[in-house]
PDB file of C-alpha atoms in Angstrom:
ATOM      1  CA  MET K   1      -0.046   0.033   0.016  1.00  0.00           C
ATOM      2  CA  SER K   2       1.400   3.497  -0.964  1.00  0.00           C
ATOM      3  CA  ASP K   3       1.257   6.048   1.454  1.00  0.00           C
ATOM      4  CA  LEU K   4       0.770   9.758   0.597  1.00  0.00           C
ATOM      5  CA  TYR K   5       1.866  12.750   2.967  1.00  0.00           C
ATOM      6  CA  ARG K   6       1.244  16.335   1.436  1.00  0.00           C
ATOM      7  CA  GLU K   7       1.471  19.619   2.808  1.00  0.00           C
ATOM      8  CA  ILE K   8      -0.494  22.401   1.031  1.00  0.00           C
ATOM      9  CA  LEU K   9      -0.026  26.236   1.866  1.00  0.00           C
ATOM     10  CA  VAL K  10      -2.776  28.615   0.885  1.00  0.00           C
ATOM     11  CA  LYS K  11      -2.284  32.413   1.278  1.00  0.00           C
ATOM     12  CA  ARG K  12      -5.527  34.082   1.703  1.00  0.00           C
ATOM     13  CA  ALA K  13      -6.148  37.485   0.120  1.00  0.00           C
ATOM     14  CA  THR K  14      -7.284  39.858   2.504  1.00  0.00           C
ATOM     15  CA  PRO K  15     -10.785  41.060   1.364  1.00  0.00           C
ATOM     16  CA  ALA K  16     -11.981  44.419   1.482  1.00  0.00           C
ATOM     17  CA  ALA K  17     -14.037  44.401   4.349  1.00  0.00           C
ATOM     18  CA  ASP K  18     -10.816  43.507   6.618  1.00  0.00           C
ATOM     19  CA  ARG K  19      -8.847  46.637   4.858  1.00  0.00           C
ATOM     20  CA  ILE K  20     -11.689  48.794   5.875  1.00  0.00           C
ATOM     21  CA  LYS K  21     -11.352  47.572   9.277  1.00  0.00           C
ATOM     22  CA  GLN K  22      -7.630  47.822   9.286  1.00  0.00           C
ATOM     23  CA  GLY K  23      -7.842  51.202   8.237  1.00  0.00           C
ATOM     24  CA  GLY K  24     -10.506  52.197  10.757  1.00  0.00           C
ATOM     25  CA  LEU K  25      -8.692  50.641  13.637  1.00  0.00           C
ATOM     26  CA  ILE K  26      -5.528  52.877  12.700  1.00  0.00           C
ATOM     27  CA  GLY K  27      -7.348  56.028  11.934  1.00  0.00           C
ATOM     28  CA  LEU K  28      -9.495  55.997  14.855  1.00  0.00           C
ATOM     29  CA  THR K  29      -5.883  55.122  16.911  1.00  0.00           C
ATOM     30  CA  VAL K  30      -4.316  58.137  15.625  1.00  0.00           C
ATOM     31  CA  VAL K  31      -7.327  60.391  16.008  1.00  0.00           C
ATOM     32  CA  CYS K  32      -7.562  59.578  19.779  1.00  0.00           C
ATOM     33  CA  LEU K  33      -3.819  59.821  20.342  1.00  0.00           C
ATOM     34  CA  ALA K  34      -3.497  63.236  18.393  1.00  0.00           C
ATOM     35  CA  GLY K  35      -6.931  64.454  19.931  1.00  0.00           C
ATOM     36  CA  SER K  36      -5.404  63.651  23.493  1.00  0.00           C
ATOM     37  CA  LEU K  37      -3.045  66.645  22.767  1.00  0.00           C
ATOM     38  CA  LEU K  38      -5.854  68.864  23.086  1.00  0.00           C
ATOM     39  CA  PHE K  39      -8.238  66.934  25.259  1.00  0.00           C
ATOM     40  CA  MET K  40      -6.230  64.720  27.910  1.00  0.00           C
ATOM     41  CA  PRO K  41      -9.251  62.231  28.561  1.00  0.00           C
ATOM     42  CA  LEU K  42      -8.843  60.933  25.417  1.00  0.00           C
ATOM     43  CA  LEU K  43      -5.572  59.593  26.223  1.00  0.00           C
ATOM     44  CA  PRO K  44      -6.584  56.137  27.746  1.00  0.00           C
ATOM     45  CA  ALA K  45      -8.808  55.467  24.842  1.00  0.00           C
ATOM     46  CA  GLY K  46      -6.032  56.150  22.355  1.00  0.00           C
ATOM     47  CA  ILE K  47      -3.715  53.657  24.561  1.00  0.00           C
ATOM     48  CA  VAL K  48      -6.331  51.010  24.760  1.00  0.00           C
ATOM     49  CA  LEU K  49      -7.026  51.347  20.720  1.00  0.00           C
ATOM     50  CA  ALA K  50      -3.416  51.118  20.190  1.00  0.00           C
ATOM     51  CA  VAL K  51      -3.017  47.833  22.214  1.00  0.00           C
ATOM     52  CA  VAL K  52      -6.053  46.357  20.494  1.00  0.00           C
ATOM     53  CA  THR K  53      -4.519  47.446  17.428  1.00  0.00           C
ATOM     54  CA  PHE K  54      -1.482  45.744  18.034  1.00  0.00           C
ATOM     55  CA  PHE K  55      -3.098  42.425  18.822  1.00  0.00           C
ATOM     56  CA  LEU K  56      -5.943  42.281  16.205  1.00  0.00           C
ATOM     57  CA  PHE K  57      -3.637  43.019  13.082  1.00  0.00           C
ATOM     58  CA  PRO K  58      -2.014  39.837  13.026  1.00  0.00           C
ATOM     59  CA  ARG K  59      -5.207  38.278  12.511  1.00  0.00           C
ATOM     60  CA  PHE K  60      -5.563  39.942   9.097  1.00  0.00           C
ATOM     61  CA  ASP K  61      -2.712  38.288   7.453  1.00  0.00           C
ATOM     62  CA  LEU K  62      -3.672  34.477   7.111  1.00  0.00           C
ATOM     63  CA  GLU K  63      -2.354  31.700   5.229  1.00  0.00           C
ATOM     64  CA  TYR K  64      -4.051  27.989   5.824  1.00  0.00           C
ATOM     65  CA  GLU K  65      -1.711  24.736   5.636  1.00  0.00           C
ATOM     66  CA  TYR K  66      -3.540  21.295   4.740  1.00  0.00           C
ATOM     67  CA  LEU K  67      -1.936  18.436   5.865  1.00  0.00           C
ATOM     68  CA  TYR K  68      -3.178  15.470   3.981  1.00  0.00           C
ATOM     69  CA  VAL K  69      -2.122  12.061   5.403  1.00  0.00           C
ATOM     70  CA  ASN K  70      -3.879   8.894   3.797  1.00  0.00           C
ATOM     71  CA  GLY K  71      -7.244  10.154   3.681  1.00  0.00           C
ATOM     72  CA  ASP K  72      -6.963  12.522   6.534  1.00  0.00           C
ATOM     73  CA  ILE K  73      -6.921  16.273   5.984  1.00  0.00           C
ATOM     74  CA  ASP K  74      -5.937  18.815   9.157  1.00  0.00           C
ATOM     75  CA  VAL K  75      -6.358  22.267   8.309  1.00  0.00           C
ATOM     76  CA  ASP K  76      -4.097  24.840  10.452  1.00  0.00           C
ATOM     77  CA  LYS K  77      -4.489  28.538  10.305  1.00  0.00           C
ATOM     78  CA  ILE K  78      -1.080  30.665  10.274  1.00  0.00           C
ATOM     79  CA  MET K  79      -1.612  34.208  11.299  1.00  0.00           C
ATOM     80  CA  SER K  80       1.149  36.744  10.258  1.00  0.00           C
ATOM     81  CA  LYS K  81       3.475  33.490   9.861  1.00  0.00           C
ATOM     82  CA  GLN K  82       4.320  33.656  13.361  1.00  0.00           C
ATOM     83  CA  LYS K  83       1.099  32.103  15.244  1.00  0.00           C
ATOM     84  CA  ARG K  84      -0.427  28.534  14.114  1.00  0.00           C
ATOM     85  CA  LYS K  85      -3.746  27.417  15.168  1.00  0.00           C
ATOM     86  CA  HIS K  86      -5.468  24.157  14.568  1.00  0.00           C
ATOM     87  CA  CYS K  87      -8.608  24.825  12.757  1.00  0.00           C
ATOM     88  CA  ALA K  88     -10.037  21.462  11.618  1.00  0.00           C
ATOM     89  CA  SER K  89      -9.397  17.742  11.004  1.00  0.00           C
ATOM     90  CA  TYR K  90     -11.520  15.321   8.860  1.00  0.00           C
ATOM     91  CA  SER K  91     -11.484  11.927   7.900  1.00  0.00           C
ATOM     92  CA  LEU K  92     -12.190  10.245   4.360  1.00  0.00           C
ATOM     93  CA  GLU K  93     -14.423   7.907   6.355  1.00  0.00           C
ATOM     94  CA  ASN K  94     -17.046  10.848   6.998  1.00  0.00           C
ATOM     95  CA  LEU K  95     -16.645  12.291   3.757  1.00  0.00           C
ATOM     96  CA  GLU K  96     -20.199  12.287   1.941  1.00  0.00           C
ATOM     97  CA  VAL K  97     -19.176  13.953  -1.413  1.00  0.00           C
ATOM     98  CA  MET K  98     -16.267  15.929  -2.784  1.00  0.00           C
ATOM     99  CA  ALA K  99     -16.393  17.593  -6.155  1.00  0.00           C
ATOM    100  CA  PRO K 100     -15.205  20.900  -7.543  1.00  0.00           C
ATOM    101  CA  THR K 101     -16.653  24.126  -6.371  1.00  0.00           C
ATOM    102  CA  GLY K 102     -20.080  24.555  -8.378  1.00  0.00           C
ATOM    103  CA  SER K 103     -20.475  21.159  -9.273  1.00  0.00           C
ATOM    104  CA  HIS K 104     -23.892  19.862 -10.022  1.00  0.00           C
ATOM    105  CA  ALA K 105     -22.676  16.836  -7.883  1.00  0.00           C
ATOM    106  CA  LEU K 106     -22.896  19.177  -4.937  1.00  0.00           C
ATOM    107  CA  ASP K 107     -26.710  20.185  -5.549  1.00  0.00           C
ATOM    108  CA  SER K 108     -28.205  17.623  -3.162  1.00  0.00           C
ATOM    109  CA  CYS K 109     -26.278  19.203  -0.314  1.00  0.00           C
ATOM    110  CA  LYS K 110     -26.516  23.030  -1.065  1.00  0.00           C
ATOM    111  CA  ASN K 111     -30.201  23.559   0.104  1.00  0.00           C
ATOM    112  CA  SER K 112     -29.663  21.395   3.145  1.00  0.00           C
ATOM    113  CA  ALA K 113     -30.871  23.268   6.453  1.00  0.00           C
ATOM    114  CA  GLY K 114     -28.405  23.887   9.227  1.00  0.00           C
ATOM    115  CA  ILE K 115     -25.431  23.351   7.123  1.00  0.00           C
ATOM    116  CA  GLN K 116     -22.198  24.581   8.534  1.00  0.00           C
ATOM    117  CA  VAL K 117     -20.030  26.359   5.603  1.00  0.00           C
ATOM    118  CA  ARG K 118     -15.843  26.549   6.222  1.00  0.00           C
ATOM    119  CA  ASP K 119     -14.049  28.616   3.733  1.00  0.00           C
ATOM    120  CA  PHE K 120     -10.269  27.643   3.703  1.00  0.00           C
ATOM    121  CA  THR K 121      -9.316  29.128   0.298  1.00  0.00           C
ATOM    122  CA  SER K 122      -7.426  32.038  -0.932  1.00  0.00           C
ATOM    123  CA  LEU K 123     -10.384  33.795  -2.119  1.00  0.00           C
ATOM    124  CA  GLN K 124      -8.586  34.606  -5.329  1.00  0.00           C
ATOM    125  CA  PRO K 125     -11.063  34.590  -8.032  1.00  0.00           C
ATOM    126  CA  GLY K 126     -10.407  31.866 -10.893  1.00  0.00           C
ATOM    127  CA  THR K 127      -8.502  29.579  -8.334  1.00  0.00           C
ATOM    128  CA  PRO K 128      -9.579  26.004  -8.687  1.00  0.00           C
ATOM    129  CA  SER K 129     -10.962  24.834  -5.483  1.00  0.00           C
ATOM    130  CA  TYR K 130     -13.026  21.565  -4.270  1.00  0.00           C
ATOM    131  CA  THR K 131     -15.944  21.451  -1.761  1.00  0.00           C
ATOM    132  CA  LEU K 132     -16.115  18.579   0.560  1.00  0.00           C
ATOM    133  CA  VAL K 133     -19.097  17.837   2.205  1.00  0.00           C
ATOM    134  CA  PHE K 134     -18.598  15.752   5.718  1.00  0.00           C
ATOM    135  CA  ASN K 135     -20.997  14.143   8.002  1.00  0.00           C
ATOM    136  CA  ARG K 136     -19.674  14.882  11.562  1.00  0.00           C
ATOM    137  CA  GLU K 137     -21.547  13.882  14.559  1.00  0.00           C
ATOM    138  CA  GLY K 138     -25.166  13.656  12.672  1.00  0.00           C
ATOM    139  CA  ARG K 139     -24.462  17.158  11.200  1.00  0.00           C
ATOM    140  CA  LYS K 140     -23.250  18.158   7.739  1.00  0.00           C
ATOM    141  CA  GLU K 141     -20.208  20.458   7.289  1.00  0.00           C
ATOM    142  CA  LEU K 142     -19.403  21.936   3.872  1.00  0.00           C
ATOM    143  CA  VAL K 143     -15.713  22.757   3.676  1.00  0.00           C
ATOM    144  CA  LYS K 144     -13.945  24.305   0.668  1.00  0.00           C
ATOM    145  CA  LEU K 145     -10.059  23.532   0.096  1.00  0.00           C
ATOM    146  CA  GLU K 146      -7.976  24.178  -2.684  1.00  0.00           C
ATOM    147  CA  LEU K 147      -6.217  20.821  -3.260  1.00  0.00           C
ATOM    148  CA  ASP K 148      -3.633  19.810  -5.496  1.00  0.00           C
ATOM    149  CA  GLU K 149      -4.222  17.161  -8.190  1.00  0.00           C
ATOM    150  CA  THR K 150      -2.235  14.495  -6.395  1.00  0.00           C
ATOM    151  CA  VAL K 151      -4.521  14.719  -3.613  1.00  0.00           C
ATOM    152  CA  VAL K 152      -7.680  14.682  -5.589  1.00  0.00           C
ATOM    153  CA  GLN K 153      -6.262  11.575  -7.321  1.00  0.00           C
ATOM    154  CA  ASP K 154      -5.369   9.686  -4.017  1.00  0.00           C
ATOM    155  CA  MET K 155      -8.659  10.744  -2.429  1.00  0.00           C
ATOM    156  CA  ARG K 156     -10.345   9.397  -5.743  1.00  0.00           C
ATOM    157  CA  ARG K 157      -8.394   6.148  -5.558  1.00  0.00           C
ATOM    158  CA  MET K 158      -9.511   5.618  -1.936  1.00  0.00           C
ATOM    159  CA  ALA K 159     -13.151   6.634  -2.361  1.00  0.00           C
ATOM    160  CA  PRO K 160     -14.152   6.233  -5.880  1.00  0.00           C
ATOM    161  CA  ARG K 161     -17.944   6.986  -5.588  1.00  0.00           C
ATOM    162  CA  LYS K 162     -17.687   9.829  -3.455  1.00  0.00           C
ATOM    163  CA  VAL K 163     -15.132  12.060  -5.268  1.00  0.00           C
ATOM    164  CA  PHE K 164     -16.090  13.525  -8.695  1.00  0.00           C
ATOM    165  CA  THR K 165     -13.656  15.562 -11.056  1.00  0.00           C
ATOM    166  CA  ASP K 166     -16.211  16.761 -13.416  1.00  0.00           C
TER     167      ASP K 166
END
């Protein structure tokens, strides 16, 4: 039996909403600190905003690392290339269907009530991604990943009736 170990690193593009949040945090901090020169009670608010900005900014620079080992996928979130947080683990045993995002093979899962959607992609338009539907503890979870062809072919070899490549 051949074992497959694969690491895939995906840099997430910063959405426009996050850029607006960054600019708002910086702008508000600067206004409070500059305003404290004229009106002293703004100084504590400016200091608090500076600390909040310092701790929130790393969360805007995201990368996702997928670790695929023989049908098991682990997803980690890397913030500012410094801090790593484990997001999720998935097993091929719990997979219901896998297909390219937007495929008709996923139509039966799109209208399900109470389905949780998790997007671990780069958010770059035109980048091919796959949607995986897992049944975890009685509830469905829809996961979007940017997998390479080697991983897709290995998953198809292990679960040919569940994996579609359209």
